[in-house]
mmCIF file of C-alpha atoms in Angstrom:
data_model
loop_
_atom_site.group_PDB
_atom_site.id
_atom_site.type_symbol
_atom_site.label_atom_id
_atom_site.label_comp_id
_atom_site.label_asym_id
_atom_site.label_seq_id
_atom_site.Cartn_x
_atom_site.Cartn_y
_atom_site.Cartn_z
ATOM 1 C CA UNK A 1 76.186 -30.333 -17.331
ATOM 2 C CA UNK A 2 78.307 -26.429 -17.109
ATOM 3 C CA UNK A 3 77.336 -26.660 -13.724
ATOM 4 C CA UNK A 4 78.411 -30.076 -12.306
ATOM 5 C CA UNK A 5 81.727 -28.925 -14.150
ATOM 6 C CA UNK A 6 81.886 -25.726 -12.329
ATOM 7 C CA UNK A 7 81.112 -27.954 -9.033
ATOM 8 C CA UNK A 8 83.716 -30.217 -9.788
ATOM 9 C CA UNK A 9 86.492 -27.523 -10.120
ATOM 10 C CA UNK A 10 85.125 -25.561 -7.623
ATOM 11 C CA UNK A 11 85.729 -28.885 -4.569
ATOM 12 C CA UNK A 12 88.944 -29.548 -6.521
ATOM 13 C CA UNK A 13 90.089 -26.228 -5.650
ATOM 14 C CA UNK A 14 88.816 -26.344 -2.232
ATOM 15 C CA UNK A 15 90.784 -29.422 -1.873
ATOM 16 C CA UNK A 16 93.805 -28.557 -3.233
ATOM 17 C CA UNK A 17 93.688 -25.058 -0.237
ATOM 18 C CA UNK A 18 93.131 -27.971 2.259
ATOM 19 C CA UNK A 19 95.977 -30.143 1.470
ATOM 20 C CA UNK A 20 99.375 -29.570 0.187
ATOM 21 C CA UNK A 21 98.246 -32.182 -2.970
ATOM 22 C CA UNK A 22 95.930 -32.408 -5.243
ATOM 23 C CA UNK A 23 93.036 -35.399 -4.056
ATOM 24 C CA UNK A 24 90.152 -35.383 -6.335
ATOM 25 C CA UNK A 25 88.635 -38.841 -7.420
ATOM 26 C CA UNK A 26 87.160 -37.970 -10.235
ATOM 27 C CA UNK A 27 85.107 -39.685 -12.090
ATOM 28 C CA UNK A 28 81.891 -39.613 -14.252
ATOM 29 C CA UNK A 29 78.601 -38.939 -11.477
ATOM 30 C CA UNK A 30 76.230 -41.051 -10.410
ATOM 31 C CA UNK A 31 72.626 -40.350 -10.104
ATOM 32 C CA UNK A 32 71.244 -39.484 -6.395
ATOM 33 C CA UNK A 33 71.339 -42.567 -4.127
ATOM 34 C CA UNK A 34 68.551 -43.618 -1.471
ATOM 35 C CA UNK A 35 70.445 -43.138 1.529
ATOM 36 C CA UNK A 36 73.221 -41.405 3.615
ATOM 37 C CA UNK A 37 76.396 -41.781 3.786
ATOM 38 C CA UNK A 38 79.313 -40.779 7.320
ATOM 39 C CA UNK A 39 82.647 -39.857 6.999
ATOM 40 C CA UNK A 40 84.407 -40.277 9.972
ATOM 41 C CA UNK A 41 86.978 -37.550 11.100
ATOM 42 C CA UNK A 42 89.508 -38.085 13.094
ATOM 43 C CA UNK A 43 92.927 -36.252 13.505
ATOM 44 C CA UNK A 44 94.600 -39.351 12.302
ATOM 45 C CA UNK A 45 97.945 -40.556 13.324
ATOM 46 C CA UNK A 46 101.139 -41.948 11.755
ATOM 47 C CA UNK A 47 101.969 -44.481 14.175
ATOM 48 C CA UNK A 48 100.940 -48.219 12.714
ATOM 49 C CA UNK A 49 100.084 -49.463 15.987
ATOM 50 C CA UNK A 50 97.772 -46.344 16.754
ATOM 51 C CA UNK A 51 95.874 -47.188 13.747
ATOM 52 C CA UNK A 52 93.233 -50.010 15.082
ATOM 53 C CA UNK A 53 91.820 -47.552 17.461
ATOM 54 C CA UNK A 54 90.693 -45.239 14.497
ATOM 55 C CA UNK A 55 89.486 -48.483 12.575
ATOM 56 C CA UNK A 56 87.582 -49.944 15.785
ATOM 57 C CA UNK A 57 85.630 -47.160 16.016
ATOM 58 C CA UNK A 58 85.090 -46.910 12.088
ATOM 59 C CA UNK A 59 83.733 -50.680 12.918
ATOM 60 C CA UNK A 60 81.540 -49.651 15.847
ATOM 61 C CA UNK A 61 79.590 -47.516 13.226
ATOM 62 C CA UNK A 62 79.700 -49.924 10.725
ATOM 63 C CA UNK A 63 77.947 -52.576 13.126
ATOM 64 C CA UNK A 64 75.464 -49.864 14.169
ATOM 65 C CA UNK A 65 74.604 -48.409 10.452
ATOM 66 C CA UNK A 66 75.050 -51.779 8.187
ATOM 67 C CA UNK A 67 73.715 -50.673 5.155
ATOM 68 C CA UNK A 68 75.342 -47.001 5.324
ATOM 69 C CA UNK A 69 78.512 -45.892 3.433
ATOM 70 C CA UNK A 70 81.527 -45.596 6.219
ATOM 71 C CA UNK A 71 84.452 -43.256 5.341
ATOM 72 C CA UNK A 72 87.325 -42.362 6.944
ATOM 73 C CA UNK A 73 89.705 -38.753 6.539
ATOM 74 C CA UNK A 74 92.154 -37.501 8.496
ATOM 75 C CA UNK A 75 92.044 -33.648 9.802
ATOM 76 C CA UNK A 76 95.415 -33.199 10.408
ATOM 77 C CA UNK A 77 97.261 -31.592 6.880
ATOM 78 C CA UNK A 78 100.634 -33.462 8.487
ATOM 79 C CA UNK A 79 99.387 -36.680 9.210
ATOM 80 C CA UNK A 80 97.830 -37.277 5.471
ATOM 81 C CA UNK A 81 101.275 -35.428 4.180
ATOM 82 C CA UNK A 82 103.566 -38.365 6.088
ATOM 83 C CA UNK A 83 100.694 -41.359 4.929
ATOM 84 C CA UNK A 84 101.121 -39.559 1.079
ATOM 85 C CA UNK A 85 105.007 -40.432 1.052
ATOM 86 C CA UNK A 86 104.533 -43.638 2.309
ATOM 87 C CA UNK A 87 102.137 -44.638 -0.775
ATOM 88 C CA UNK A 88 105.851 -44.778 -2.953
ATOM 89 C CA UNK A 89 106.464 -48.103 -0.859
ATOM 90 C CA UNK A 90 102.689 -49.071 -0.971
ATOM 91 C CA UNK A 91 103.475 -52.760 -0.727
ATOM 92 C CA UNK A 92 105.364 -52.066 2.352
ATOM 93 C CA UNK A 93 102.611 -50.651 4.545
ATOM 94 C CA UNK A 94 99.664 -52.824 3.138
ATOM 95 C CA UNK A 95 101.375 -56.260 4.388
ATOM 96 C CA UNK A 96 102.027 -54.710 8.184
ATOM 97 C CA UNK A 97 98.219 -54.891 7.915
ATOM 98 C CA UNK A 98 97.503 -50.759 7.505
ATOM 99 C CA UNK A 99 94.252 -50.522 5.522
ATOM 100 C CA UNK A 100 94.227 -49.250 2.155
ATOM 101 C CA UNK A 101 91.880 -46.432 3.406
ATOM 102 C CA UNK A 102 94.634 -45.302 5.682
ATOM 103 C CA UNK A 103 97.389 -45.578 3.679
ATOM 104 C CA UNK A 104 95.519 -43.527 0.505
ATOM 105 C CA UNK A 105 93.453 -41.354 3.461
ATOM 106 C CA UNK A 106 91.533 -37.854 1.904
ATOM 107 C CA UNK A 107 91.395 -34.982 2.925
ATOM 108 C CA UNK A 108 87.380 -33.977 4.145
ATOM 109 C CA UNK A 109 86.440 -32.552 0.987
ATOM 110 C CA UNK A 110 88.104 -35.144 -0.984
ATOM 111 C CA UNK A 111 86.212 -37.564 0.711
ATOM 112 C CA UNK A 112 82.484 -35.708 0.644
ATOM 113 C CA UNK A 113 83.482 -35.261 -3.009
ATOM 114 C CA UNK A 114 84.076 -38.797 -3.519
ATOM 115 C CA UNK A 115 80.709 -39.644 -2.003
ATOM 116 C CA UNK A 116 79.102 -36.941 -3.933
ATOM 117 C CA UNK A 117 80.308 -38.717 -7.196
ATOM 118 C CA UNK A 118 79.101 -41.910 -6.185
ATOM 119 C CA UNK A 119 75.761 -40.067 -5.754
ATOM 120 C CA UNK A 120 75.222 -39.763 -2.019
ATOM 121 C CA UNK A 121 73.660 -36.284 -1.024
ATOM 122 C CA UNK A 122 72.638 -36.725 2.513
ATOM 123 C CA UNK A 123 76.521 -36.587 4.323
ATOM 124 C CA UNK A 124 77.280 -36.897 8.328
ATOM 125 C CA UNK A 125 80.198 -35.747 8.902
ATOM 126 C CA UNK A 126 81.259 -37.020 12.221
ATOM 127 C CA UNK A 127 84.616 -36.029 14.096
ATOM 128 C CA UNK A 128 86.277 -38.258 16.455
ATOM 129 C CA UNK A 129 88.242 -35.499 18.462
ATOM 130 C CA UNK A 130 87.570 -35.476 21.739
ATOM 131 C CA UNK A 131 85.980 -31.958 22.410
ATOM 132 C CA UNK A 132 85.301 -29.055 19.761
ATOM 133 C CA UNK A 133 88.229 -26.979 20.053
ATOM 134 C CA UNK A 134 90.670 -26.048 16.693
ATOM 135 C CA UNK A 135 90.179 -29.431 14.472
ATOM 136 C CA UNK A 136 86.430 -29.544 14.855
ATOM 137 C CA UNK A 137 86.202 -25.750 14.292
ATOM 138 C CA UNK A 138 88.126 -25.932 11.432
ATOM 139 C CA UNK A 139 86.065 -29.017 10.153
ATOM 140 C CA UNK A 140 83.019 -27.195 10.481
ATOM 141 C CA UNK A 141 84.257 -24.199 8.187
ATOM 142 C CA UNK A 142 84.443 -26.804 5.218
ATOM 143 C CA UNK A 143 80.849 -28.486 6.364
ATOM 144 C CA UNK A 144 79.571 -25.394 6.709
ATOM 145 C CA UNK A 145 80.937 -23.756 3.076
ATOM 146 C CA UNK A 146 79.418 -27.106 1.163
ATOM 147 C CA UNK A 147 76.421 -27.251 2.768
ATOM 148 C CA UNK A 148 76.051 -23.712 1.735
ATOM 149 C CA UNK A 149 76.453 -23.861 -2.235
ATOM 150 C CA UNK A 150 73.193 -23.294 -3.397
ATOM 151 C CA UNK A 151 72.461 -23.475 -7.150
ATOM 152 C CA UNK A 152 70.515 -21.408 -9.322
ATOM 153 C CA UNK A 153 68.338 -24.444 -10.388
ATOM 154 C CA UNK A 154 67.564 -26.802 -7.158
ATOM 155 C CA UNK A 155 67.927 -29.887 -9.750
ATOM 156 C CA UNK A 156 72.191 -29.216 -9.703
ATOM 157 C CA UNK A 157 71.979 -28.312 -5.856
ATOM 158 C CA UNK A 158 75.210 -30.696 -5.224
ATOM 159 C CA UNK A 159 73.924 -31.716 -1.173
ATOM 160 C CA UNK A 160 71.006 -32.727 0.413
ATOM 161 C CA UNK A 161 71.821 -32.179 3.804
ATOM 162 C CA UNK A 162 75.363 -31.845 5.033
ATOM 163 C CA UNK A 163 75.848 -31.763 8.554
ATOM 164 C CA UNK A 164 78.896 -32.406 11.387
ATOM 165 C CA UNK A 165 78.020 -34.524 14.742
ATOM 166 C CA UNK A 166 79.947 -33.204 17.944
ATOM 167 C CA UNK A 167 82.520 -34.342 18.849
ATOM 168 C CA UNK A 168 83.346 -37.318 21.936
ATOM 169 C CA UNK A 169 82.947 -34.638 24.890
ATOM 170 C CA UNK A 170 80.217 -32.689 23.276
ATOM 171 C CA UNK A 171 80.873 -29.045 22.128
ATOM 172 C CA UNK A 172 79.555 -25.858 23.809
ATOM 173 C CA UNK A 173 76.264 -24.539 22.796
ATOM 174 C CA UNK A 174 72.596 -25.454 24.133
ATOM 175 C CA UNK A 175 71.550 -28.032 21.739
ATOM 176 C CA UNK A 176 73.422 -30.475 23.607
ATOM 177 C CA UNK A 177 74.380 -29.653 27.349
ATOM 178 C CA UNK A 178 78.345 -30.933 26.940
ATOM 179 C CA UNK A 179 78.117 -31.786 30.900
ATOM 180 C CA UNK A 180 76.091 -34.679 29.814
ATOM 181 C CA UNK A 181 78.146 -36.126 26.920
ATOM 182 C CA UNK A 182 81.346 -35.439 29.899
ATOM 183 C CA UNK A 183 79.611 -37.132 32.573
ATOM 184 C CA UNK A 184 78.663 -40.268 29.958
ATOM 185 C CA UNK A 185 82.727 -40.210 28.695
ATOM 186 C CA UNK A 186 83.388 -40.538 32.287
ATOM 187 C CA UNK A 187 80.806 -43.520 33.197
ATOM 188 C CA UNK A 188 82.971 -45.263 29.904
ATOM 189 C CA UNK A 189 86.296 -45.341 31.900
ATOM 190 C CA UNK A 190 85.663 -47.552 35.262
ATOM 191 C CA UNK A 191 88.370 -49.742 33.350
ATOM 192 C CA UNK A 192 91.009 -46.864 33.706
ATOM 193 C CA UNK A 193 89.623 -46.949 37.421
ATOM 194 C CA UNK A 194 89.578 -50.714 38.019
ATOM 195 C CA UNK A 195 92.661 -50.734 36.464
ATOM 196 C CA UNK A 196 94.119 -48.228 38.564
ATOM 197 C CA UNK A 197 92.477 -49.654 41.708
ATOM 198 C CA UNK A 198 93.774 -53.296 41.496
ATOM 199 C CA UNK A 199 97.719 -51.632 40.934
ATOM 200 C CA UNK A 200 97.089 -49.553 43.912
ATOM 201 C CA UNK A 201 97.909 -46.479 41.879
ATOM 202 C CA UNK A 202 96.774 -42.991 41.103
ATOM 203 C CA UNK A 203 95.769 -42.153 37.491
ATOM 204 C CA UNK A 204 96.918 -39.665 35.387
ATOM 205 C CA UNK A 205 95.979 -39.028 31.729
ATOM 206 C CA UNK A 206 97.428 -37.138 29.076
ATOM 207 C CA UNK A 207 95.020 -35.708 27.028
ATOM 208 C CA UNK A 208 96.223 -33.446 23.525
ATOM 209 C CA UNK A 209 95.084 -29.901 24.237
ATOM 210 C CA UNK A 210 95.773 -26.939 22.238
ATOM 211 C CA UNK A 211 97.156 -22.877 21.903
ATOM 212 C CA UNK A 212 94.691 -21.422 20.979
ATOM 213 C CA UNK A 213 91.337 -22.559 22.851
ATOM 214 C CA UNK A 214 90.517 -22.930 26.933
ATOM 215 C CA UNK A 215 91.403 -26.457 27.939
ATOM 216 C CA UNK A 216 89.094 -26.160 30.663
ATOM 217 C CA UNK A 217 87.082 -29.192 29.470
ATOM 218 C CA UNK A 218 90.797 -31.213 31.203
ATOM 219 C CA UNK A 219 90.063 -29.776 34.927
ATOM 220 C CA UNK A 220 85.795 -30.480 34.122
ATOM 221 C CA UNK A 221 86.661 -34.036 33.198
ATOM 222 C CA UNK A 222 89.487 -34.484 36.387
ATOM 223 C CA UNK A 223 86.894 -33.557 38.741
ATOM 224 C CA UNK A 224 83.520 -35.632 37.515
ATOM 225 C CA UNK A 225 86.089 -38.299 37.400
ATOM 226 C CA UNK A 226 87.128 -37.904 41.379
ATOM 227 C CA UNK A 227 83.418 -37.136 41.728
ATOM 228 C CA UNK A 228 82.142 -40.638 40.076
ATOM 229 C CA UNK A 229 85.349 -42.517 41.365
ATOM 230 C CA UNK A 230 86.366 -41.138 44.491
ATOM 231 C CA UNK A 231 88.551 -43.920 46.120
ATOM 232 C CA UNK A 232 91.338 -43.190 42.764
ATOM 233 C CA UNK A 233 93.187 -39.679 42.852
ATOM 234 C CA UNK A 234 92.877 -38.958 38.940
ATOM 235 C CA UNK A 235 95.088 -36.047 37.628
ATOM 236 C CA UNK A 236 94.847 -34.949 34.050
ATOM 237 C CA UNK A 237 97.090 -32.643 32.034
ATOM 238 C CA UNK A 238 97.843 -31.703 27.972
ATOM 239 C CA UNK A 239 100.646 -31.773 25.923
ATOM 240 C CA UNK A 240 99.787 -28.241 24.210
ATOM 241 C CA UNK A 241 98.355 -25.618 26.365
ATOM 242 C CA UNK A 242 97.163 -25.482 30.257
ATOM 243 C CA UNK A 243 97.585 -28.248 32.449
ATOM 244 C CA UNK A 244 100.897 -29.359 31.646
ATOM 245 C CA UNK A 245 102.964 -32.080 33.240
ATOM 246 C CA UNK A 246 104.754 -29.790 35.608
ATOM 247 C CA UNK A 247 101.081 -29.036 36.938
ATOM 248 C CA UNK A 248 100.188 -32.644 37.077
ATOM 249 C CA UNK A 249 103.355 -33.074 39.026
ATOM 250 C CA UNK A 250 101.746 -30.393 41.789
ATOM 251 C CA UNK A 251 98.377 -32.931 41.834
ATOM 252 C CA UNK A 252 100.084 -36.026 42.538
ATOM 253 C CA UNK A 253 102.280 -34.830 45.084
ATOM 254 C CA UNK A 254 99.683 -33.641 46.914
ATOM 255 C CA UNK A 255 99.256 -37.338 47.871
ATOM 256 C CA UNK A 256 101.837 -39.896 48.984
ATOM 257 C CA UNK A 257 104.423 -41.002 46.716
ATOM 258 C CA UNK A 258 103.462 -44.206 44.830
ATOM 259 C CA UNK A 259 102.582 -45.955 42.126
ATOM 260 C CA UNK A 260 100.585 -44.117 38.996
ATOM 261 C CA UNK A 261 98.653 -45.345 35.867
ATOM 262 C CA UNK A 262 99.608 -43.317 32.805
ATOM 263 C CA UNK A 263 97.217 -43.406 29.745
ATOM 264 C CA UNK A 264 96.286 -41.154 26.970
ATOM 265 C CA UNK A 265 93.462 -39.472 26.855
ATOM 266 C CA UNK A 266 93.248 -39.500 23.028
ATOM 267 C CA UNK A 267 91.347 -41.857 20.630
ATOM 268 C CA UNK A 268 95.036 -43.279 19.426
ATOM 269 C CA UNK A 269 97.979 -44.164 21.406
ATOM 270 C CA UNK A 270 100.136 -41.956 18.398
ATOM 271 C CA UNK A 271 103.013 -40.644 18.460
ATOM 272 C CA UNK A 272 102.410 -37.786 22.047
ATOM 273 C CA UNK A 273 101.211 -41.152 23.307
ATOM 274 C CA UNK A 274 104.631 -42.896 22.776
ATOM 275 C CA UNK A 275 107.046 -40.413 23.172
ATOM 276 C CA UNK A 276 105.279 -37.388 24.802
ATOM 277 C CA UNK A 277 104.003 -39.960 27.597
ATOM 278 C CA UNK A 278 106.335 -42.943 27.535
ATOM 279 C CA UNK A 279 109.375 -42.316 25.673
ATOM 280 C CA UNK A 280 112.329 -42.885 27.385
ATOM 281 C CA UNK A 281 113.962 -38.910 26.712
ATOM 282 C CA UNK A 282 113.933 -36.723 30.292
ATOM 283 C CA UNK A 283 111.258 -34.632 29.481
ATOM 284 C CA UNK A 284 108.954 -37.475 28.689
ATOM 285 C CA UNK A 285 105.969 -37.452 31.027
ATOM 286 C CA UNK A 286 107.105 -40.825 32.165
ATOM 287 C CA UNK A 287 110.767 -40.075 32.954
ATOM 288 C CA UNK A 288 109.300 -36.613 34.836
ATOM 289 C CA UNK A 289 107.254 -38.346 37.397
ATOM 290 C CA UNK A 290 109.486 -40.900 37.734
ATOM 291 C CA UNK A 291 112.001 -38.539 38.645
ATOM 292 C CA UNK A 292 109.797 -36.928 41.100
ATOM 293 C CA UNK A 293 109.632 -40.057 43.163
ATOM 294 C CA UNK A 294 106.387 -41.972 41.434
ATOM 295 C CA UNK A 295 106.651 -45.646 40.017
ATOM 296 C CA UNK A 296 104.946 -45.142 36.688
ATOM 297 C CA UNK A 297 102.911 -47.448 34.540
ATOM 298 C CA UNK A 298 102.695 -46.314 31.254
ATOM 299 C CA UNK A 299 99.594 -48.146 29.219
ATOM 300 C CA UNK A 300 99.410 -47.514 25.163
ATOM 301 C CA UNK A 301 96.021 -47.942 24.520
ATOM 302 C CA UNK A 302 93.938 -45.135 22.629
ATOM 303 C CA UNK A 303 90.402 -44.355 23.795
ATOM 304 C CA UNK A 304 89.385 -45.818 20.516
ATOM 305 C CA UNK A 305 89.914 -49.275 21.138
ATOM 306 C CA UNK A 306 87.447 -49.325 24.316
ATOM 307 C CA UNK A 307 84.553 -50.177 22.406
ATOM 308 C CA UNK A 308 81.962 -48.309 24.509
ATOM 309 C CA UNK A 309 83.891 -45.491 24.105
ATOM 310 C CA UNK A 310 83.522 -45.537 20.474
ATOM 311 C CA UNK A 311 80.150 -46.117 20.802
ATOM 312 C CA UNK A 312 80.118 -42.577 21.484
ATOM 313 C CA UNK A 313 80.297 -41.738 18.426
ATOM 314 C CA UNK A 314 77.591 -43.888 17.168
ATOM 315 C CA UNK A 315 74.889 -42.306 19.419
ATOM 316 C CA UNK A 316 76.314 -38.825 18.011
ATOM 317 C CA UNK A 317 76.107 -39.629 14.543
ATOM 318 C CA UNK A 318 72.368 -41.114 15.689
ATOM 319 C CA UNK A 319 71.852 -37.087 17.177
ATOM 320 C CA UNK A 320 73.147 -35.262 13.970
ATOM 321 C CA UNK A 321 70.824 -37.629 11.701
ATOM 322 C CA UNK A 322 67.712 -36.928 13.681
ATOM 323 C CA UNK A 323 68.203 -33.699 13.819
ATOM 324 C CA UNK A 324 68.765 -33.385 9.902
ATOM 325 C CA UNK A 325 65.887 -35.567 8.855
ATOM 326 C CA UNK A 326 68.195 -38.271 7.640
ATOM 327 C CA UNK A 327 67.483 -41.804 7.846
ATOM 328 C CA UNK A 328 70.434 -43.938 8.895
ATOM 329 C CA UNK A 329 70.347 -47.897 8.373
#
């Protein structure tokens, strides 16, 4: 019994470094449960609308794992910070139709501990970014620390087996070539394409990026997509880091001026997706090209919502079980 206490404070204090609150369920244990359980980890957003492309994919999984546990947290510190205030007008938020998992989202050790008191010890941990850059590697550091605690006796070992899928695009590494899980994202969009085809218009996504890690993965993706689709000029850029929209400007215009389909290239149409992309303010990617000469088309739809897309994640959570040993059903 000392050492499920010790366990207890120990992920208590783990959570509280995580988040800027404290998020422990609590709660009395459970014994060990036949099964797995998935928590699904996405960045998370604050925008309402953005929300059913994070639940669509939570449903995806569902459908494919019926008798498995879905959970959802939110990676990003902010995002669960801004969902935290708005639980003081509860009422509010649950009658525009957000979930109550949304509204009272965990952080990722909140969440694993939750599951861990309801007596799941077999966890996948699957993150819905779209390639492994800061979020996933920061994900992994918590996977990683839990599914290292090891226990003098193996009786009070707390996990099973905890392990993290890869994320939409794949990650680097040679377990799975990532030029694979690319070319497969890429196969998923001929609806961008048609899209784009039937408008007579170029494409041009706006994916999220970062500071700190190579956004190569952008130009990999821009090019399989002329390769696969070769009759649509596709340009692709990133709100943080390398290409930006100035750079995206340089692509189009080295065609004719014309008319351009502008999407995200993010599982939710959040907030970069409606102001970054399509607000109305000058620096807007929408009001940049449109200065340049281009008749743009903005369309708010996160990747989530295409349902083969988020099917991606299903055959990645399918990848992380096999290769744990854990049976899924």
């Amino acid at each position: 019994m000392f050492k499920r206490v010790v366990f207890v404070v120990l992920i208590n204090m783990l959570a509280v470094h995580w988040a800027p609150f404290p998020v422990w369920a609590g709660g009395g244990g459970a014994a060990a449960r036949e099964g797995a359980a998935i928590v699904l980890a996405s960045f998370g957003t604050t925008v309402p609308e953005a929300v059913g492309s994070i639940i669509n994919i939570k449903k995806r999984v569902e459908h494919a794992f019926p008798d498995t546990p879905v959970k959802i947290t939110f990676t990003s510190n902010i995002i669960r910070s801004v969902w935290q205030k708005r639980q003081v007008d509860a009422q509010k938020w649950l009658e525009q139709g957000i979930p109550k998992e949304v509204l009272y989202v965990k952080n990722v050790v909140a969440t694993i501990g939750d599951l861990l008191e309801s007596g799941y010890k077999d966890i996948i941990v699957q993150p819905t970014h779209m390639f492994y850059m800061e979020q996933s590697y920061d994900l992994e550091q918590y996977v990683n620390a839990l599914s290292g605690i090891r226990t003098m006796k193996a009786k009070w070992q707390p996990f099973g087996r905890l392990v993290m899928g890869r994320p939409a695009l794949g990650r680097p590494g040679a377990d799975y070539d990532y030029h694979r899980d690319l070319e497969k994202a890429v196969t998923l969009l001929e609806g961008d394409v048609r899209l784009a085809r039937e408008e007579g218009a170029m494409l041009v996504y706006m994916g999220h990026g970062n500071e700190h890690w190579s956004t190569g993965i952008y130009a990999e993706f821009a090019h399989q997509m002329q390769q696969m689709y070769p009759d649509v000029v596709t340009c692709v850029g990133v709100v943080e880091g390398f290409p930006g929209v100035d750079q995206v400007s340089v692509c189009l215009n080295a065609f004719k001026k014309g008319k351009v389909v502008l999407k995200p290239f993010m599982i939710v149409a959040g907030d970069h997706a409606m102001n970054d992309m399509a607000g109305n303010e000058a620096d807007s990617w929408k009001s940049v090209l449109a200065q340049a000469g281009f008749e743009v088309m903005p369309v708010l739809e996160g990747l989530g919502s295409n349902d083969a897309f988020a099917d991606i994640f299903v055959s990645h959570i399918k990848d992380a079980a096999s290769d744990a040993g854990i049976a899924l059903k």
